Short mmCIF file of C-alpha atoms in Angstrom, two decimals:
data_model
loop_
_atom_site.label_atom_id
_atom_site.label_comp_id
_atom_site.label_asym_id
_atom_site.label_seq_id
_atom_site.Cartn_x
_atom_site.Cartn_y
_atom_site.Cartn_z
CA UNK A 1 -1.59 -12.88 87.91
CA UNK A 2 -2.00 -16.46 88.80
CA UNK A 3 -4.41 -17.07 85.85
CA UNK A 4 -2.29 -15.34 83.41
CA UNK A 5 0.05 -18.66 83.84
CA UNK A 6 -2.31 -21.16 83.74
CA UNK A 7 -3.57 -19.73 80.66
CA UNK A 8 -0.15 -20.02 79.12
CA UNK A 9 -1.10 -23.93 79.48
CA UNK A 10 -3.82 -23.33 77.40
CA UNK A 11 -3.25 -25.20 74.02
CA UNK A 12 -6.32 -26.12 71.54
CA UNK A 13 -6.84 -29.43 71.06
CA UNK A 14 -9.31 -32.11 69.44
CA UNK A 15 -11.74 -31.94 72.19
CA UNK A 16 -11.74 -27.88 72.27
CA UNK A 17 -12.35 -27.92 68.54
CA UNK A 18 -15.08 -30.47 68.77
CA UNK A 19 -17.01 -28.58 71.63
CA UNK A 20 -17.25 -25.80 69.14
CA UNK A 21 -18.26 -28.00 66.15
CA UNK A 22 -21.39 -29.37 67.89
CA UNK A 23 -23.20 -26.21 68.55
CA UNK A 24 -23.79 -25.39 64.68
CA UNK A 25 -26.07 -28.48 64.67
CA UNK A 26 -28.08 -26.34 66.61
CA UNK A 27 -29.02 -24.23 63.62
CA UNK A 28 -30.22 -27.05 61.50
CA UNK A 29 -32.66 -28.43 64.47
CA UNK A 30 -34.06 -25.42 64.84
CA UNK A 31 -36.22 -26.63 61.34
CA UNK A 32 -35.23 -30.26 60.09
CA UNK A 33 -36.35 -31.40 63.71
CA UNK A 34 -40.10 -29.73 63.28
CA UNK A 35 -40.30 -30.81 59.46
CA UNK A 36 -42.01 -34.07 60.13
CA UNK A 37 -44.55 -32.20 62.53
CA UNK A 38 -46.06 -29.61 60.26
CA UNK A 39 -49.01 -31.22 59.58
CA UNK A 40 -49.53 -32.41 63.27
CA UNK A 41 -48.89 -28.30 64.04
CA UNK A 42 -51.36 -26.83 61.42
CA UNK A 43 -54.39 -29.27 62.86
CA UNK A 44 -52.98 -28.40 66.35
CA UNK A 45 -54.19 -24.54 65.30
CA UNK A 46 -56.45 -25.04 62.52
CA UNK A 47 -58.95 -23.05 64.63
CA UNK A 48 -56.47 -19.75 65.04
CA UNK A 49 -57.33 -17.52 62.29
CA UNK A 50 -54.67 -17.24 59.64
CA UNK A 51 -52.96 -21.02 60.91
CA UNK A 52 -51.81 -21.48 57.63
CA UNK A 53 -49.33 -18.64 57.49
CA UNK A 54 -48.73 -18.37 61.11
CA UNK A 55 -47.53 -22.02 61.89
CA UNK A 56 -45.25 -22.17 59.59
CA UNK A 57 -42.88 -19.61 61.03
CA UNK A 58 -42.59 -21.83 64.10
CA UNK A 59 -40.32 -23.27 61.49
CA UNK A 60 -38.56 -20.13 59.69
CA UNK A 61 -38.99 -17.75 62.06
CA UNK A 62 -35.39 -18.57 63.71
CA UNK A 63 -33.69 -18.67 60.18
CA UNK A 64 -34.89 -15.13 59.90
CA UNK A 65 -33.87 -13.96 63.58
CA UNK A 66 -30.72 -15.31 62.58
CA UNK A 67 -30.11 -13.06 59.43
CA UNK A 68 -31.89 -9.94 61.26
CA UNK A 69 -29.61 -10.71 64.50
CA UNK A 70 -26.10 -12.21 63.52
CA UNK A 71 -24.47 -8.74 63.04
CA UNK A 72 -25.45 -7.60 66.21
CA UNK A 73 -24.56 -11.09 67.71
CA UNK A 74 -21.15 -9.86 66.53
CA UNK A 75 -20.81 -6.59 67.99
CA UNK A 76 -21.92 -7.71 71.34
CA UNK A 77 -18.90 -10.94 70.94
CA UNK A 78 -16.51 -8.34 70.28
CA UNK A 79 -17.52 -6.15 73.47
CA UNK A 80 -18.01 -8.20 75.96
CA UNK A 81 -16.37 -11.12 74.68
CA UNK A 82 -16.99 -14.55 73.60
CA UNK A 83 -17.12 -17.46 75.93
CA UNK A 84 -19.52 -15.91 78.27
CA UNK A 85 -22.30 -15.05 75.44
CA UNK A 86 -22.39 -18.47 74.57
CA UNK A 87 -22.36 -19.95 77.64
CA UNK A 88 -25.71 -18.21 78.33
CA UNK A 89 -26.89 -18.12 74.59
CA UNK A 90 -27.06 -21.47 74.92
CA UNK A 91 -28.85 -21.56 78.12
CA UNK A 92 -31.03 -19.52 76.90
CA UNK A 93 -31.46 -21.96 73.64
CA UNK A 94 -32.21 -25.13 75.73
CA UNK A 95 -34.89 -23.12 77.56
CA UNK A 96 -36.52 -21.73 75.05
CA UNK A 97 -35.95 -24.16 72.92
CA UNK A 98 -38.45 -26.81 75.29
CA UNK A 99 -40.73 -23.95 75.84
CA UNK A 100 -43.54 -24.88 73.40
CA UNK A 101 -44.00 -28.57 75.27
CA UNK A 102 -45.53 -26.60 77.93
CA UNK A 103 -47.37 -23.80 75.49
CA UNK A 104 -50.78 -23.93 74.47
CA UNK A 105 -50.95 -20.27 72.92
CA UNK A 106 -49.53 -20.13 68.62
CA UNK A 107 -48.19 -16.55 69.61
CA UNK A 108 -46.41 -17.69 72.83
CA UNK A 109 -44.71 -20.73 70.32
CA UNK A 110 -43.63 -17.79 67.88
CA UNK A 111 -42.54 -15.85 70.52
CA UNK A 112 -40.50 -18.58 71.94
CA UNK A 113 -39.19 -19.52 68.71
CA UNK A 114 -37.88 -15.70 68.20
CA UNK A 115 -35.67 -16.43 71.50
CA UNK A 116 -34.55 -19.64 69.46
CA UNK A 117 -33.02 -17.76 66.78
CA UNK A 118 -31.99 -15.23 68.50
CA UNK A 119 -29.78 -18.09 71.00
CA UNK A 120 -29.51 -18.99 67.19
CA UNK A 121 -27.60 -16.64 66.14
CA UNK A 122 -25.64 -15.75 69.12
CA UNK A 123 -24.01 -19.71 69.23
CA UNK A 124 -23.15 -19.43 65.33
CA UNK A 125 -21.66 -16.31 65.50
CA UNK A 126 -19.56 -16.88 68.82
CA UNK A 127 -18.83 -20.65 67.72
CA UNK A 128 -17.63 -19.69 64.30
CA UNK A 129 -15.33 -16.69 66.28
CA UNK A 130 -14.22 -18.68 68.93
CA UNK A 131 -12.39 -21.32 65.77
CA UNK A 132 -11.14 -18.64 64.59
CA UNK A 133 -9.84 -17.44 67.92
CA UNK A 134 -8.14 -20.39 68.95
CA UNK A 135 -6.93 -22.28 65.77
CA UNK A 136 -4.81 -20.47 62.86
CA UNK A 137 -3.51 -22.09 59.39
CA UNK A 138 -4.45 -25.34 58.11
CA UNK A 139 -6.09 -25.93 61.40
CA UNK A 140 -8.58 -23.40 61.70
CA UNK A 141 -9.68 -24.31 57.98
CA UNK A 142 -10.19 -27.39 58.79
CA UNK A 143 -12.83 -26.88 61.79
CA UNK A 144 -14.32 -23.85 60.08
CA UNK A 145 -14.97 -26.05 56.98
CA UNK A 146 -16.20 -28.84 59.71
CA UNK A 147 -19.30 -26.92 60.56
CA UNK A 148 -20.74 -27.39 56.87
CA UNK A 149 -20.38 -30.94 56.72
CA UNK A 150 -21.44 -31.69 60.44
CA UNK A 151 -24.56 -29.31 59.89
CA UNK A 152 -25.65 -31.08 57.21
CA UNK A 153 -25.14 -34.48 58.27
CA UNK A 154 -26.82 -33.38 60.96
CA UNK A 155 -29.97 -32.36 58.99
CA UNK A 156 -29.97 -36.41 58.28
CA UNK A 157 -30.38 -37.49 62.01
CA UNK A 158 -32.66 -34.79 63.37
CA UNK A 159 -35.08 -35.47 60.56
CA UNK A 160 -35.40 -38.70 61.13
CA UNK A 161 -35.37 -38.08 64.84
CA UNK A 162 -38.32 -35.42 64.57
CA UNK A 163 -40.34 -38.01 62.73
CA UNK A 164 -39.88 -40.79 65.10
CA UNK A 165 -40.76 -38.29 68.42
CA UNK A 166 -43.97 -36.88 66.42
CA UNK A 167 -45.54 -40.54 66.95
CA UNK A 168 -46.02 -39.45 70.37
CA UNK A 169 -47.60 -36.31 69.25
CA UNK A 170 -46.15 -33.05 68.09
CA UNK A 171 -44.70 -31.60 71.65
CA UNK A 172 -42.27 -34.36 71.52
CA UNK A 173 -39.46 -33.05 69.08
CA UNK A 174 -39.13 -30.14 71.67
CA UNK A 175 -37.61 -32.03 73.96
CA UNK A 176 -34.43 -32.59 71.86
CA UNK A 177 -33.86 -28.99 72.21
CA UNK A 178 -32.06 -29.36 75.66
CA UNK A 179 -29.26 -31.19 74.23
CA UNK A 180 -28.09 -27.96 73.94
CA UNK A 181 -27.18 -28.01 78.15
CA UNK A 182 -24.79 -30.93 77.16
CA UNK A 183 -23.29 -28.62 74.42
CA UNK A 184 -22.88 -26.26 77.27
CA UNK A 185 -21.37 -28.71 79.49
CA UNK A 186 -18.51 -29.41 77.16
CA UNK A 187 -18.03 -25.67 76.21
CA UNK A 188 -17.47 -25.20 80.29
CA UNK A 189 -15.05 -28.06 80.24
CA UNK A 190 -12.82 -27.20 76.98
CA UNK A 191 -13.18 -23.58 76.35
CA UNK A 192 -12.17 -20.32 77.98
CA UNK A 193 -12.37 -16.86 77.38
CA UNK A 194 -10.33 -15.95 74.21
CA UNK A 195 -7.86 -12.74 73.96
CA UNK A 196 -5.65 -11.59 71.66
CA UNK A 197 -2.62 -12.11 73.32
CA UNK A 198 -2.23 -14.94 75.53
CA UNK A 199 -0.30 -13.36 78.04
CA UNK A 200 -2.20 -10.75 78.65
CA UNK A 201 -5.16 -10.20 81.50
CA UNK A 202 -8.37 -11.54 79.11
CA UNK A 203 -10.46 -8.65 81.59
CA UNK A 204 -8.97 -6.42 79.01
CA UNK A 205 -8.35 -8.01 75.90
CA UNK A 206 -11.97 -10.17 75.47
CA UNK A 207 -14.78 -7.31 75.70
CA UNK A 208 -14.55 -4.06 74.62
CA UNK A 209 -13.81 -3.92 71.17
CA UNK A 210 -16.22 -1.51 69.57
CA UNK A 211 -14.11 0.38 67.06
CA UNK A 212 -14.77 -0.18 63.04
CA UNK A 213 -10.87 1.83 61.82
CA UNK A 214 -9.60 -0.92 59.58
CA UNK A 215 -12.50 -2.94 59.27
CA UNK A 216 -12.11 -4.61 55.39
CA UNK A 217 -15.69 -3.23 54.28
CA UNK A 218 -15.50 -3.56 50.63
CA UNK A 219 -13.54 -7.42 51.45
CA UNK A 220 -16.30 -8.16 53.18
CA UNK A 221 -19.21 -6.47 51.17
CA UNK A 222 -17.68 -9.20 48.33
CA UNK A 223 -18.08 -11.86 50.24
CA UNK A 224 -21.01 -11.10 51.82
CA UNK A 225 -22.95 -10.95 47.74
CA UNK A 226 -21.59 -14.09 46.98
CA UNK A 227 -22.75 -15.95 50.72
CA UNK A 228 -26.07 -14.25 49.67
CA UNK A 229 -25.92 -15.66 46.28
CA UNK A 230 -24.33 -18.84 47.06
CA UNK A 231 -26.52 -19.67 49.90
CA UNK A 232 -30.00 -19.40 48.07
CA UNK A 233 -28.44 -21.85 45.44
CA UNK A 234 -27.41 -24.21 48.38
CA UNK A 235 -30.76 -24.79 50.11
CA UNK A 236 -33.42 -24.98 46.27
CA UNK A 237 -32.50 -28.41 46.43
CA UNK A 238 -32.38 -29.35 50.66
CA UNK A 239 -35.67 -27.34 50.30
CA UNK A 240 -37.48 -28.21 46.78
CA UNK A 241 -36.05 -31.48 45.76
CA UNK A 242 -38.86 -33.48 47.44
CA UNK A 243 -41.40 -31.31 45.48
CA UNK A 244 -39.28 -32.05 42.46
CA UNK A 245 -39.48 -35.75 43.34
CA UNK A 246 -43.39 -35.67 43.76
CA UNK A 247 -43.78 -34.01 40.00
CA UNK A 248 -41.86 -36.96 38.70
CA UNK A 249 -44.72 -39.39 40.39
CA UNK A 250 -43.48 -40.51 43.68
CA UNK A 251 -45.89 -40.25 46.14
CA UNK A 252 -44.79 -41.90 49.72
CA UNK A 253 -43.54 -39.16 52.23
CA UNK A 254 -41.05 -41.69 53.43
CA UNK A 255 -39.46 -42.54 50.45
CA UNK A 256 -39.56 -39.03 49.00
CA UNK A 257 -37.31 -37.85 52.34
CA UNK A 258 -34.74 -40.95 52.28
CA UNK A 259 -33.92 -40.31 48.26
CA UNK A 260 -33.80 -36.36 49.62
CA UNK A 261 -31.16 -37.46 52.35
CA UNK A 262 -29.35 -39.74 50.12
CA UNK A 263 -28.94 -37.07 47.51
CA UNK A 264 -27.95 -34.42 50.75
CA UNK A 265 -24.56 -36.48 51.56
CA UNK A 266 -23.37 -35.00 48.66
CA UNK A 267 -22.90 -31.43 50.75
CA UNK A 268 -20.63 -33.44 53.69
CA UNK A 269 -18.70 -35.51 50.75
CA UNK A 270 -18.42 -32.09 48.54
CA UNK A 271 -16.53 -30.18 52.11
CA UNK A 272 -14.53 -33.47 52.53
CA UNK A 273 -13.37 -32.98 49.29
CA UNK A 274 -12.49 -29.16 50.15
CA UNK A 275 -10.45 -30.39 53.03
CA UNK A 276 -8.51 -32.23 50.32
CA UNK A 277 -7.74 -29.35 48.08
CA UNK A 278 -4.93 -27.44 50.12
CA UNK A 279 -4.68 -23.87 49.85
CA UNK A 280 -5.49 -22.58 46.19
CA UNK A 281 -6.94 -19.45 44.74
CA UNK A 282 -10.09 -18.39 45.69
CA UNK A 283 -11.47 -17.78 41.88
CA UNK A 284 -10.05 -22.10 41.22
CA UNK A 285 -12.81 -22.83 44.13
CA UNK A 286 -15.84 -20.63 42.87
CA UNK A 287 -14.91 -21.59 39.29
CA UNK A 288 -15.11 -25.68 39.85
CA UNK A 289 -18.08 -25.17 42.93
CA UNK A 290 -20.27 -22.97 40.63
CA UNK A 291 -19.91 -24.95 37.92
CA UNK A 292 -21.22 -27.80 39.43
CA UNK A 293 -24.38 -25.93 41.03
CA UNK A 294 -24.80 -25.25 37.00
CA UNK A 295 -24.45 -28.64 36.09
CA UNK A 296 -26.46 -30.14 38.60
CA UNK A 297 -29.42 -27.72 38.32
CA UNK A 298 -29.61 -28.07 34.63
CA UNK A 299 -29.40 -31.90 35.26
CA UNK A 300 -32.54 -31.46 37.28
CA UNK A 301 -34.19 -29.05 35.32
CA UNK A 302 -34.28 -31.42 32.43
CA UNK A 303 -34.97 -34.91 34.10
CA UNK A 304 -37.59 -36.76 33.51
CA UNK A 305 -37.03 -39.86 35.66
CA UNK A 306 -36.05 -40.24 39.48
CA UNK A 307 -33.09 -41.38 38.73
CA UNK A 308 -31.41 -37.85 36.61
CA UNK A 309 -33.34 -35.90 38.95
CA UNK A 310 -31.20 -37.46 42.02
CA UNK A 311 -27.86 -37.01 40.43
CA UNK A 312 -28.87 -33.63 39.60
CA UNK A 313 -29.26 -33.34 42.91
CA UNK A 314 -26.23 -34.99 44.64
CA UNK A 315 -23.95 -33.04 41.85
CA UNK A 316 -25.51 -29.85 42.73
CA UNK A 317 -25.28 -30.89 46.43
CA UNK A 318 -21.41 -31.74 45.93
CA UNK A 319 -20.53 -28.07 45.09
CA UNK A 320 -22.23 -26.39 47.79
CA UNK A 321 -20.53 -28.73 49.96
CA UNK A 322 -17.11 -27.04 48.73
CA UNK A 323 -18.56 -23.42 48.47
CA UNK A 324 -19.80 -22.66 51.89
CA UNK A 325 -16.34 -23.67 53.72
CA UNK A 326 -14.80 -22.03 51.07
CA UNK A 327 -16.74 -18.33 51.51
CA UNK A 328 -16.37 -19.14 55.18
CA UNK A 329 -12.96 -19.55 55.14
CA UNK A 330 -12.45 -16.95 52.28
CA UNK A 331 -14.35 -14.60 55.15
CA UNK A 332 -12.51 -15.58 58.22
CA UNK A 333 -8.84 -15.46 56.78
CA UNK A 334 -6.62 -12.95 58.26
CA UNK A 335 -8.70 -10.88 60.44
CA UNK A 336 -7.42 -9.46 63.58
CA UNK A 337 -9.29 -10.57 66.70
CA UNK A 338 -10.61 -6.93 67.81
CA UNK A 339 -13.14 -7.28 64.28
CA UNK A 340 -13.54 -10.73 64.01
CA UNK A 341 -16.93 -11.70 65.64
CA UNK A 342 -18.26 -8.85 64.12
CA UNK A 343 -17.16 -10.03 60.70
CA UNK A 344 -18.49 -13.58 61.76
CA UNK A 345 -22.03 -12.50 62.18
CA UNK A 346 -22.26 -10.78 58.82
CA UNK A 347 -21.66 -13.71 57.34
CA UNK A 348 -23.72 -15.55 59.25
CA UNK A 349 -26.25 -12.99 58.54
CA UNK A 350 -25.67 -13.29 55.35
CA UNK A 351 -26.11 -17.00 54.56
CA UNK A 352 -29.07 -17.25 56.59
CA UNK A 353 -30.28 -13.97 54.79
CA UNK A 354 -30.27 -16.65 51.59
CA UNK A 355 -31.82 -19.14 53.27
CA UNK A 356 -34.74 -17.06 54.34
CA UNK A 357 -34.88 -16.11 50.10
CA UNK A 358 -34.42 -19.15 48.53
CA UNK A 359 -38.05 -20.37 48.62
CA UNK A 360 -39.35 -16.68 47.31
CA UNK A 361 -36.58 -16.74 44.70
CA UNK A 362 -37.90 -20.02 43.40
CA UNK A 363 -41.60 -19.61 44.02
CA UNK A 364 -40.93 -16.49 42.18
CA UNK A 365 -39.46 -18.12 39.38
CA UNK A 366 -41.82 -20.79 38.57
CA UNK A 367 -44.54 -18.58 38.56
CA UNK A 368 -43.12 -16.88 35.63
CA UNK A 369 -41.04 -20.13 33.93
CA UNK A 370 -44.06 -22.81 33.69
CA UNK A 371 -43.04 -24.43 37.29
CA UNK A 372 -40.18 -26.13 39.90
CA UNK A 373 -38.50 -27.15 36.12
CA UNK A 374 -37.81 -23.13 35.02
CA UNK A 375 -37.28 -22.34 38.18
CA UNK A 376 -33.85 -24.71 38.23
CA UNK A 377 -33.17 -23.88 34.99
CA UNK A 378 -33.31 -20.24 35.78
CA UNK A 379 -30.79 -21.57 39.08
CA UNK A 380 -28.63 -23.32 36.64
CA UNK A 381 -28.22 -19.56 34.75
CA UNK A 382 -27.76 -17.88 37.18
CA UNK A 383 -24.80 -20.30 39.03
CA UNK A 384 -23.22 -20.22 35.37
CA UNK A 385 -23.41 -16.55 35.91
CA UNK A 386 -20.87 -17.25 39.17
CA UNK A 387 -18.95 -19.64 37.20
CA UNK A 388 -18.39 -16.90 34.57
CA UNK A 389 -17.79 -14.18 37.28
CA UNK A 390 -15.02 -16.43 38.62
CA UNK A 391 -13.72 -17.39 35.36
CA UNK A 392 -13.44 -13.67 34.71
CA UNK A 393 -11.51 -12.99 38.28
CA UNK A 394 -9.09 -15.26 37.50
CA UNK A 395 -8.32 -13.56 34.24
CA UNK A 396 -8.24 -10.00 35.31
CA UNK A 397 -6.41 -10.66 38.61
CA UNK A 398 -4.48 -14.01 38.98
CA UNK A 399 -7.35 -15.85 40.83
CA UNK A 400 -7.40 -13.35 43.84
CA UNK A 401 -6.47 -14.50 47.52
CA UNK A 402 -5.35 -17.72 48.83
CA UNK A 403 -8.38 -19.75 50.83
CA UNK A 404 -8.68 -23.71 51.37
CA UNK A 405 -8.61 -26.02 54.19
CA UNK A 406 -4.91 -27.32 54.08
CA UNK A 407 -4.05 -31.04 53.62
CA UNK A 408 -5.54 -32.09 57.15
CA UNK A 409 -9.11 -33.62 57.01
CA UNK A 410 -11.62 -33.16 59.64
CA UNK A 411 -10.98 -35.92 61.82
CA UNK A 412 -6.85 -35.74 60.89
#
């Protein structure tokens, strides 16, 4: 066939990789952007009966979509292939997405925002796949590790962004949601339809892959605990540390989020540091990442001043800037392409899964421990209970399989 050679030409570069990197922001609009609105929201509806519980999920709602959703997101990638779910999964995100601009109804927002993380979880899935799909070795560590450190630098921008567009009143942050048709244009201009062998007709290679014979289910049941575990330890401190910050006497919104932000750029500096590494044993990663999610916790748990409480923070912040790419990676490694967006959206699931827990693990938790204080020291335990379980890996078997993100940085 005539596009069975000019797919030969087909060769991944910078440009294909970046038009794949972009769309995980996506998942960290879909709440940092509304953050600065919640208050503008819950006067919006303070007449709806039950406002207080139900305008919040206009914020979480998607994060839980995502968790629900991501598995099947990768079943339906593996049948009827890649490229052209996310070409309209991200339609579908831009219009949805704007929806609520033109909404006056708090169950037509919900509803909308369920058809944001559903798009949601479609784009990280496919996205995360399509890396995988395209780049192999040092390469595809390197992009796959990307998506951490652009999500949550990310996270920095949109906040700021969403609290700038709320001056005009809170339907403004829903405009930013179409940036997600320029994401589109660039997929359309540096992507195609992946199969497994580039040779061969893509009609028959892309969908149809429904089969589960040699799918790694205890691999992946691993991996999937400790994205579980690892992710509810990630986001206590992207979601508590301002609380934390208010206990310790500081009182002005604004300075409260940029000492929250300055403490985040730990996560991107901790996954540039993971792209430094090379490839090394699993167990070395969670060993040293773990360990500093103990450290930094108990750091926090103890402080007294601003200043502890931050590097608690940024320490903490460090390692789950290495762990994420390195459970990502860790998950993603060797996988033949027939399984591999279904294996992508269970641990997307997965980490969303621990996003959606990590404010009832720590509400839970200070409830019992005398406050936001027992409830990191309780975090710091329990990530010295990962250190240990690592620790303990590398004894029994060698420090298990091979994972990092070669010598090649991000932009490299």
């Amino acid at each position: 066939m005539g596009d069975t050679s000019l797919r030969r030409h087909h060769q991944p570069g910078f440009m294909t990789g970046l038009s794949l990197l972009i769309p995980i922001t996506l998942s960290t609009m879909a709440i940092v952007l509304l953050a600065p609105i919640l208050p503008s929201l819950l006067q919006e509806f303070s007449g709806v009966a039950g406002h207080e519980y139900w305008v919040p999920m206009i914020l979480t709602v998607p994060a839980l979509c995502v968790a629900v959703f991501s598995p099947v997101a990768g079943m339906l990638g593996d049948w009827f292939g890649r490229r052209r779910l996310l070409i309209a999964a991200l339609v579908a995100y831009g219009v949805v997405g704007v929806a609520p601009v033109f909404l006056t109804d708090l169950v037509a927002i919900i509803i909308s925002r369920v058809g944001v993380g559903v798009a949601e979880a479609l784009i990280m899935v496919l996205t995360t796949t399509m890396i995988g799909d395209y780049f192999k070795g040092a390469a595809r560590d390197k992009w796959l590790a990307g998506q951490t450190a652009f999500a949550s630098m990310s996270a920095l921008l949109f906040f700021n962004l969403g609290g700038q567009l709320g001056r005009f009143g809170w339907r403004a942050p829903f405009w930013v949601y179409g940036v997600a048709l320029v994401m589109l244009g660039l997929v359309l201009a540096f992507t195609w339809e992946p199969a497994e062998d580039c040779a061969a007709d893509e009609a028959e290679h892309a969908p149809h892959h429904g089969g589960w014979a040699g799918f790694p289910w205890g691999r992946m049941a691993g991996i999937i605990a400790i994205t579980i575990y690892g992710s509810v330890l990630f986001y206590t401190v992207q979601i508590q540390a301002g609380q934390g910050l208010a206990l310790l006497g500081l009182r002005d919104p604004g300075e409260i989020g940029f000492l929250t932000s300055l403490a985040s750029i730990g996560v991107p500096l901790g996954t540039f540091a993971y792209s430094r590494v090379g490839r090394v044993r699993v167990a070395w990663l969670l060993l040293v990442e773990f360990g500093l999610l103990t450290l930094g916790f108990l750091l926090m748990s103890k402080a007294g001043a601003r200043l502890p409480f931050l590097g608690g923070c940024f320490i903490n912040q460090f390692g789950a800037g290495m762990l994420l790419p390195t459970l990502l990676v860790w998950a993603m490694d060797g996988l033949p392409f027939d399984i591999r967006s279904r294996a992508a959206g269970m641990w997307t699931g997965a980490f969303s899964l621990g996003q959606f827990l990590c404010p009832v693990v720590v509400t839970f938790s200070g409830t019992y421990l005398g406050g936001l204080s027992g409830a990191f020291g309780l975090l710091s335990a329990a990530a010295g209970l990962g250190a240990l379980g690592a620790l303990l890996g590398l004894m029994k078997r060698g420090g298990g399989p091979v994972a990092g993100a070669g010598t090649v940085a991000l932009h490299g």
